[in-house]
């Protein structure tokens, strides 16, 4: 049974970086938890979090609810950027 926190991390509407989280975890598992071999994965995750945090802050400033766009809307945002 997953904790509430673990469920939130896996919820695509709450966490825009589920894929990056999973890829980082897999890399760590596959490489015996040697962080040096997973630097690119950590960087991708960090960039993902930074990107969506900026979107969220912009929406908050503009009074847009919800502040974090749902998964379907995020997909459209990413597609519009190429």
Short mmCIF file of N, CA, C and O in Angstrom, two decimals:
data_model
loop_
_atom_site.label_atom_id
_atom_site.label_comp_id
_atom_site.label_asym_id
_atom_site.label_seq_id
_atom_site.Cartn_x
_atom_site.Cartn_y
_atom_site.Cartn_z
N UNK A 1 0.83 -1.19 0.00
CA UNK A 1 0.00 0.00 0.00
C UNK A 1 0.87 1.24 0.00
O UNK A 1 1.77 1.38 0.82
N UNK A 2 0.61 2.14 -0.95
CA UNK A 2 1.41 3.36 -1.06
C UNK A 2 0.92 4.43 -0.10
O UNK A 2 -0.27 4.56 0.15
N UNK A 3 1.87 5.21 0.41
CA UNK A 3 1.50 6.34 1.27
C UNK A 3 0.83 7.42 0.41
O UNK A 3 0.93 7.40 -0.82
N UNK A 4 0.16 8.35 1.05
CA UNK A 4 -0.50 9.44 0.33
C UNK A 4 0.55 10.24 -0.46
O UNK A 4 0.32 10.62 -1.60
N UNK A 5 1.72 10.45 0.15
CA UNK A 5 2.79 11.19 -0.52
C UNK A 5 3.26 10.44 -1.77
O UNK A 5 3.43 11.04 -2.83
N UNK A 6 3.44 9.14 -1.66
CA UNK A 6 3.89 8.34 -2.81
C UNK A 6 2.85 8.38 -3.93
O UNK A 6 3.21 8.46 -5.10
N UNK A 7 1.56 8.35 -3.57
CA UNK A 7 0.50 8.42 -4.58
C UNK A 7 0.55 9.76 -5.31
O UNK A 7 0.36 9.81 -6.52
N UNK A 8 0.79 10.85 -4.56
CA UNK A 8 0.87 12.18 -5.17
C UNK A 8 2.01 12.23 -6.18
O UNK A 8 1.88 12.82 -7.25
N UNK A 9 3.14 11.62 -5.84
CA UNK A 9 4.30 11.63 -6.74
C UNK A 9 4.01 10.90 -8.04
O UNK A 9 4.59 11.21 -9.07
N UNK A 10 3.10 9.92 -7.99
CA UNK A 10 2.76 9.13 -9.18
C UNK A 10 1.55 9.69 -9.93
O UNK A 10 1.20 9.21 -10.99
N UNK A 11 0.90 10.73 -9.38
CA UNK A 11 -0.30 11.31 -9.98
C UNK A 11 0.12 12.33 -11.05
O UNK A 11 0.69 13.37 -10.73
N UNK A 12 -0.17 12.01 -12.31
CA UNK A 12 0.25 12.88 -13.42
C UNK A 12 -0.37 14.27 -13.35
O UNK A 12 0.18 15.22 -13.91
N UNK A 13 -1.53 14.41 -12.71
CA UNK A 13 -2.15 15.74 -12.60
C UNK A 13 -1.46 16.60 -11.53
O UNK A 13 -1.52 17.82 -11.59
N UNK A 14 -0.82 15.96 -10.57
CA UNK A 14 -0.14 16.71 -9.49
C UNK A 14 1.34 16.89 -9.82
O UNK A 14 1.90 17.97 -9.66
N UNK A 15 1.98 15.81 -10.26
CA UNK A 15 3.42 15.83 -10.53
C UNK A 15 3.67 15.81 -12.03
O UNK A 15 3.49 14.78 -12.68
N UNK A 16 4.11 16.94 -12.59
CA UNK A 16 4.36 16.99 -14.04
C UNK A 16 5.62 16.24 -14.46
O UNK A 16 5.87 16.08 -15.65
N UNK A 17 6.39 15.77 -13.50
CA UNK A 17 7.68 15.15 -13.81
C UNK A 17 7.74 13.68 -13.42
O UNK A 17 8.80 13.16 -13.05
N UNK A 18 6.60 12.98 -13.54
CA UNK A 18 6.55 11.55 -13.19
C UNK A 18 7.55 10.76 -14.04
O UNK A 18 8.30 9.94 -13.51
N UNK A 19 7.57 11.02 -15.34
CA UNK A 19 8.47 10.26 -16.23
C UNK A 19 9.93 10.48 -15.85
O UNK A 19 10.73 9.53 -15.82
N UNK A 20 10.28 11.73 -15.53
CA UNK A 20 11.67 12.04 -15.16
C UNK A 20 12.02 11.40 -13.82
O UNK A 20 13.14 10.92 -13.63
N UNK A 21 11.06 11.40 -12.89
CA UNK A 21 11.27 10.77 -11.59
C UNK A 21 11.53 9.27 -11.78
O UNK A 21 12.49 8.72 -11.22
N UNK A 22 10.67 8.63 -12.58
CA UNK A 22 10.80 7.19 -12.82
C UNK A 22 12.12 6.85 -13.52
O UNK A 22 12.78 5.86 -13.18
N UNK A 23 12.51 7.67 -14.49
CA UNK A 23 13.76 7.42 -15.24
C UNK A 23 14.97 7.55 -14.31
O UNK A 23 15.91 6.74 -14.38
N UNK A 24 14.93 8.54 -13.42
CA UNK A 24 16.04 8.73 -12.47
C UNK A 24 16.13 7.55 -11.52
O UNK A 24 17.22 7.01 -11.28
N UNK A 25 14.98 7.12 -11.01
CA UNK A 25 14.95 5.98 -10.09
C UNK A 25 15.47 4.72 -10.77
O UNK A 25 16.27 3.97 -10.20
N UNK A 26 15.04 4.50 -12.02
CA UNK A 26 15.49 3.32 -12.77
C UNK A 26 17.00 3.38 -12.98
O UNK A 26 17.69 2.37 -12.79
N UNK A 27 17.52 4.54 -13.35
CA UNK A 27 18.96 4.69 -13.55
C UNK A 27 19.72 4.35 -12.26
O UNK A 27 20.70 3.62 -12.29
N UNK A 28 19.23 4.88 -11.15
CA UNK A 28 19.89 4.61 -9.87
C UNK A 28 19.85 3.12 -9.55
O UNK A 28 20.86 2.54 -9.13
N UNK A 29 18.71 2.48 -9.75
CA UNK A 29 18.58 1.03 -9.50
C UNK A 29 19.53 0.24 -10.40
O UNK A 29 20.21 -0.68 -9.95
N UNK A 30 19.55 0.61 -11.69
CA UNK A 30 20.37 -0.11 -12.67
C UNK A 30 21.87 0.07 -12.44
O UNK A 30 22.66 -0.76 -12.88
N UNK A 31 22.25 1.16 -11.78
CA UNK A 31 23.67 1.47 -11.60
C UNK A 31 24.12 1.42 -10.14
O UNK A 31 25.05 2.12 -9.74
N UNK A 32 23.42 0.57 -9.38
CA UNK A 32 23.81 0.35 -7.98
C UNK A 32 23.93 1.65 -7.19
O UNK A 32 24.85 1.83 -6.40
N UNK A 33 23.02 2.57 -7.46
CA UNK A 33 22.93 3.85 -6.74
C UNK A 33 24.19 4.71 -6.86
O UNK A 33 24.51 5.48 -5.97
N UNK A 34 24.86 4.60 -8.01
CA UNK A 34 26.01 5.46 -8.30
C UNK A 34 25.48 6.72 -9.01
O UNK A 34 25.18 6.69 -10.20
N UNK A 35 25.36 7.81 -8.24
CA UNK A 35 24.79 9.05 -8.79
C UNK A 35 25.56 9.58 -9.99
O UNK A 35 24.99 10.19 -10.88
N UNK A 36 26.86 9.36 -10.00
CA UNK A 36 27.69 9.87 -11.09
C UNK A 36 27.25 9.34 -12.45
O UNK A 36 27.42 10.01 -13.47
N UNK A 37 26.67 8.14 -12.47
CA UNK A 37 26.24 7.54 -13.74
C UNK A 37 24.85 8.02 -14.16
O UNK A 37 24.38 7.69 -15.25
N UNK A 38 24.19 8.81 -13.30
CA UNK A 38 22.82 9.24 -13.58
C UNK A 38 22.68 10.76 -13.63
O UNK A 38 21.57 11.29 -13.54
N UNK A 39 23.79 11.45 -13.81
CA UNK A 39 23.79 12.91 -13.80
C UNK A 39 22.78 13.49 -14.80
O UNK A 39 22.03 14.41 -14.47
N UNK A 40 22.73 12.93 -16.00
CA UNK A 40 21.81 13.44 -17.03
C UNK A 40 20.35 13.30 -16.59
O UNK A 40 19.54 14.18 -16.86
N UNK A 41 20.05 12.20 -15.92
CA UNK A 41 18.68 11.98 -15.43
C UNK A 41 18.31 13.00 -14.36
O UNK A 41 17.20 13.52 -14.34
N UNK A 42 19.25 13.25 -13.45
CA UNK A 42 19.00 14.25 -12.40
C UNK A 42 18.81 15.64 -13.02
O UNK A 42 17.94 16.40 -12.60
N UNK A 43 19.60 15.95 -14.04
CA UNK A 43 19.49 17.23 -14.71
C UNK A 43 18.14 17.37 -15.42
O UNK A 43 17.50 18.42 -15.33
N UNK A 44 17.72 16.31 -16.10
CA UNK A 44 16.40 16.33 -16.76
C UNK A 44 15.30 16.58 -15.74
O UNK A 44 14.38 17.37 -15.98
N UNK A 45 15.38 15.90 -14.59
CA UNK A 45 14.37 16.05 -13.54
C UNK A 45 14.38 17.50 -13.02
O UNK A 45 13.33 18.13 -12.90
N UNK A 46 15.58 18.00 -12.76
CA UNK A 46 15.72 19.37 -12.23
C UNK A 46 15.15 20.39 -13.23
O UNK A 46 14.42 21.31 -12.84
N UNK A 47 15.45 20.21 -14.52
CA UNK A 47 14.93 21.12 -15.55
C UNK A 47 13.41 21.03 -15.65
O UNK A 47 12.74 22.05 -15.84
N UNK A 48 12.87 19.82 -15.54
CA UNK A 48 11.43 19.63 -15.58
C UNK A 48 10.77 20.38 -14.42
O UNK A 48 9.80 21.13 -14.62
N UNK A 49 11.29 20.18 -13.22
CA UNK A 49 10.71 20.84 -12.04
C UNK A 49 10.77 22.37 -12.18
O UNK A 49 9.81 23.06 -11.88
N UNK A 50 11.92 22.85 -12.65
CA UNK A 50 12.11 24.30 -12.81
C UNK A 50 11.11 24.86 -13.82
O UNK A 50 10.46 25.88 -13.58
N UNK A 51 10.98 24.18 -14.96
CA UNK A 51 10.08 24.62 -16.02
C UNK A 51 8.65 24.73 -15.51
O UNK A 51 7.99 25.76 -15.66
N UNK A 52 8.13 23.65 -14.87
CA UNK A 52 6.75 23.65 -14.43
C UNK A 52 6.53 24.55 -13.22
O UNK A 52 5.44 25.11 -13.06
N UNK A 53 7.56 24.75 -12.42
CA UNK A 53 7.44 25.69 -11.29
C UNK A 53 7.24 27.11 -11.84
O UNK A 53 6.40 27.86 -11.34
N UNK A 54 7.98 27.45 -12.88
CA UNK A 54 7.84 28.79 -13.49
C UNK A 54 6.44 28.97 -14.09
O UNK A 54 5.83 30.03 -13.93
N UNK A 55 5.93 27.93 -14.76
CA UNK A 55 4.57 27.97 -15.32
C UNK A 55 3.56 28.18 -14.18
O UNK A 55 2.65 29.01 -14.26
N UNK A 56 3.74 27.42 -13.10
CA UNK A 56 2.83 27.49 -11.96
C UNK A 56 2.85 28.89 -11.33
O UNK A 56 1.78 29.44 -11.02
N UNK A 57 4.02 29.46 -11.17
CA UNK A 57 4.13 30.79 -10.57
C UNK A 57 3.48 31.85 -11.47
O UNK A 57 2.82 32.76 -10.99
N UNK A 58 3.66 31.71 -12.78
CA UNK A 58 3.05 32.63 -13.74
C UNK A 58 1.52 32.56 -13.63
O UNK A 58 0.84 33.58 -13.60
N UNK A 59 0.99 31.34 -13.58
CA UNK A 59 -0.46 31.15 -13.46
C UNK A 59 -0.96 31.73 -12.14
O UNK A 59 -2.03 32.34 -12.10
N UNK A 60 -0.19 31.55 -11.09
CA UNK A 60 -0.57 32.07 -9.78
C UNK A 60 -0.65 33.60 -9.83
O UNK A 60 -1.61 34.20 -9.35
N UNK A 61 0.37 34.21 -10.44
CA UNK A 61 0.39 35.68 -10.58
C UNK A 61 -0.81 36.18 -11.38
O UNK A 61 -1.35 37.25 -11.10
N UNK A 62 -1.22 35.39 -12.38
CA UNK A 62 -2.33 35.77 -13.25
C UNK A 62 -3.68 35.34 -12.71
O UNK A 62 -4.70 35.53 -13.37
N UNK A 63 -3.69 34.71 -11.53
CA UNK A 63 -4.94 34.27 -10.91
C UNK A 63 -5.60 33.09 -11.61
O UNK A 63 -6.79 32.88 -11.49
N UNK A 64 -4.81 32.31 -12.34
CA UNK A 64 -5.34 31.14 -13.06
C UNK A 64 -5.40 29.94 -12.10
O UNK A 64 -4.44 29.66 -11.40
N UNK A 65 -6.55 29.27 -12.08
CA UNK A 65 -6.72 28.07 -11.26
C UNK A 65 -7.01 26.89 -12.18
O UNK A 65 -7.71 27.06 -13.17
N UNK A 66 -6.53 25.69 -11.91
CA UNK A 66 -5.55 25.41 -10.87
C UNK A 66 -4.18 25.96 -11.26
O UNK A 66 -3.90 26.14 -12.45
N UNK A 67 -3.35 26.21 -10.26
CA UNK A 67 -2.04 26.79 -10.54
C UNK A 67 -1.16 25.84 -11.36
O UNK A 67 -0.43 26.26 -12.24
N UNK A 68 -1.25 24.54 -11.06
CA UNK A 68 -0.54 23.55 -11.88
C UNK A 68 -1.53 23.03 -12.92
O UNK A 68 -2.56 22.48 -12.57
N UNK A 69 -1.24 23.27 -14.22
CA UNK A 69 -2.16 22.78 -15.25
C UNK A 69 -2.28 21.25 -15.16
O UNK A 69 -1.30 20.58 -14.91
N UNK A 70 -3.49 20.73 -15.39
CA UNK A 70 -3.67 19.27 -15.40
C UNK A 70 -2.86 18.63 -16.53
O UNK A 70 -2.45 19.31 -17.47
N UNK A 71 -2.66 17.33 -16.44
CA UNK A 71 -1.80 16.61 -17.38
C UNK A 71 -2.14 16.89 -18.84
O UNK A 71 -1.24 17.13 -19.66
N UNK A 72 -3.42 16.88 -19.18
CA UNK A 72 -3.83 17.08 -20.58
C UNK A 72 -3.44 18.48 -21.07
O UNK A 72 -2.95 18.64 -22.19
N UNK A 73 -3.62 19.47 -20.22
CA UNK A 73 -3.26 20.85 -20.59
C UNK A 73 -1.74 21.01 -20.70
O UNK A 73 -1.25 21.69 -21.59
N UNK A 74 -1.00 20.33 -19.82
CA UNK A 74 0.48 20.40 -19.88
C UNK A 74 0.97 19.83 -21.20
O UNK A 74 1.91 20.35 -21.79
N UNK A 75 0.32 18.75 -21.65
CA UNK A 75 0.69 18.12 -22.92
C UNK A 75 0.55 19.13 -24.05
O UNK A 75 1.44 19.26 -24.90
N UNK A 76 -0.56 19.89 -24.05
CA UNK A 76 -0.79 20.89 -25.08
C UNK A 76 0.23 22.02 -25.00
O UNK A 76 0.70 22.54 -26.03
N UNK A 77 0.60 22.42 -23.79
CA UNK A 77 1.62 23.47 -23.59
C UNK A 77 2.93 23.02 -24.22
O UNK A 77 3.57 23.76 -24.96
N UNK A 78 3.32 21.78 -23.93
CA UNK A 78 4.58 21.26 -24.47
C UNK A 78 4.54 21.13 -25.99
O UNK A 78 5.51 21.48 -26.67
N UNK A 79 3.40 20.68 -26.52
CA UNK A 79 3.26 20.55 -27.98
C UNK A 79 3.35 21.92 -28.66
O UNK A 79 3.95 22.04 -29.73
N UNK A 80 2.79 22.94 -28.02
CA UNK A 80 2.80 24.27 -28.62
C UNK A 80 4.22 24.86 -28.65
O UNK A 80 4.51 25.75 -29.43
N UNK A 81 5.09 24.32 -27.81
CA UNK A 81 6.48 24.81 -27.76
C UNK A 81 7.38 24.03 -28.73
O UNK A 81 8.51 24.44 -28.96
N UNK A 82 6.86 22.92 -29.25
CA UNK A 82 7.66 22.11 -30.17
C UNK A 82 8.49 21.16 -29.39
O UNK A 82 9.62 20.93 -29.47
#
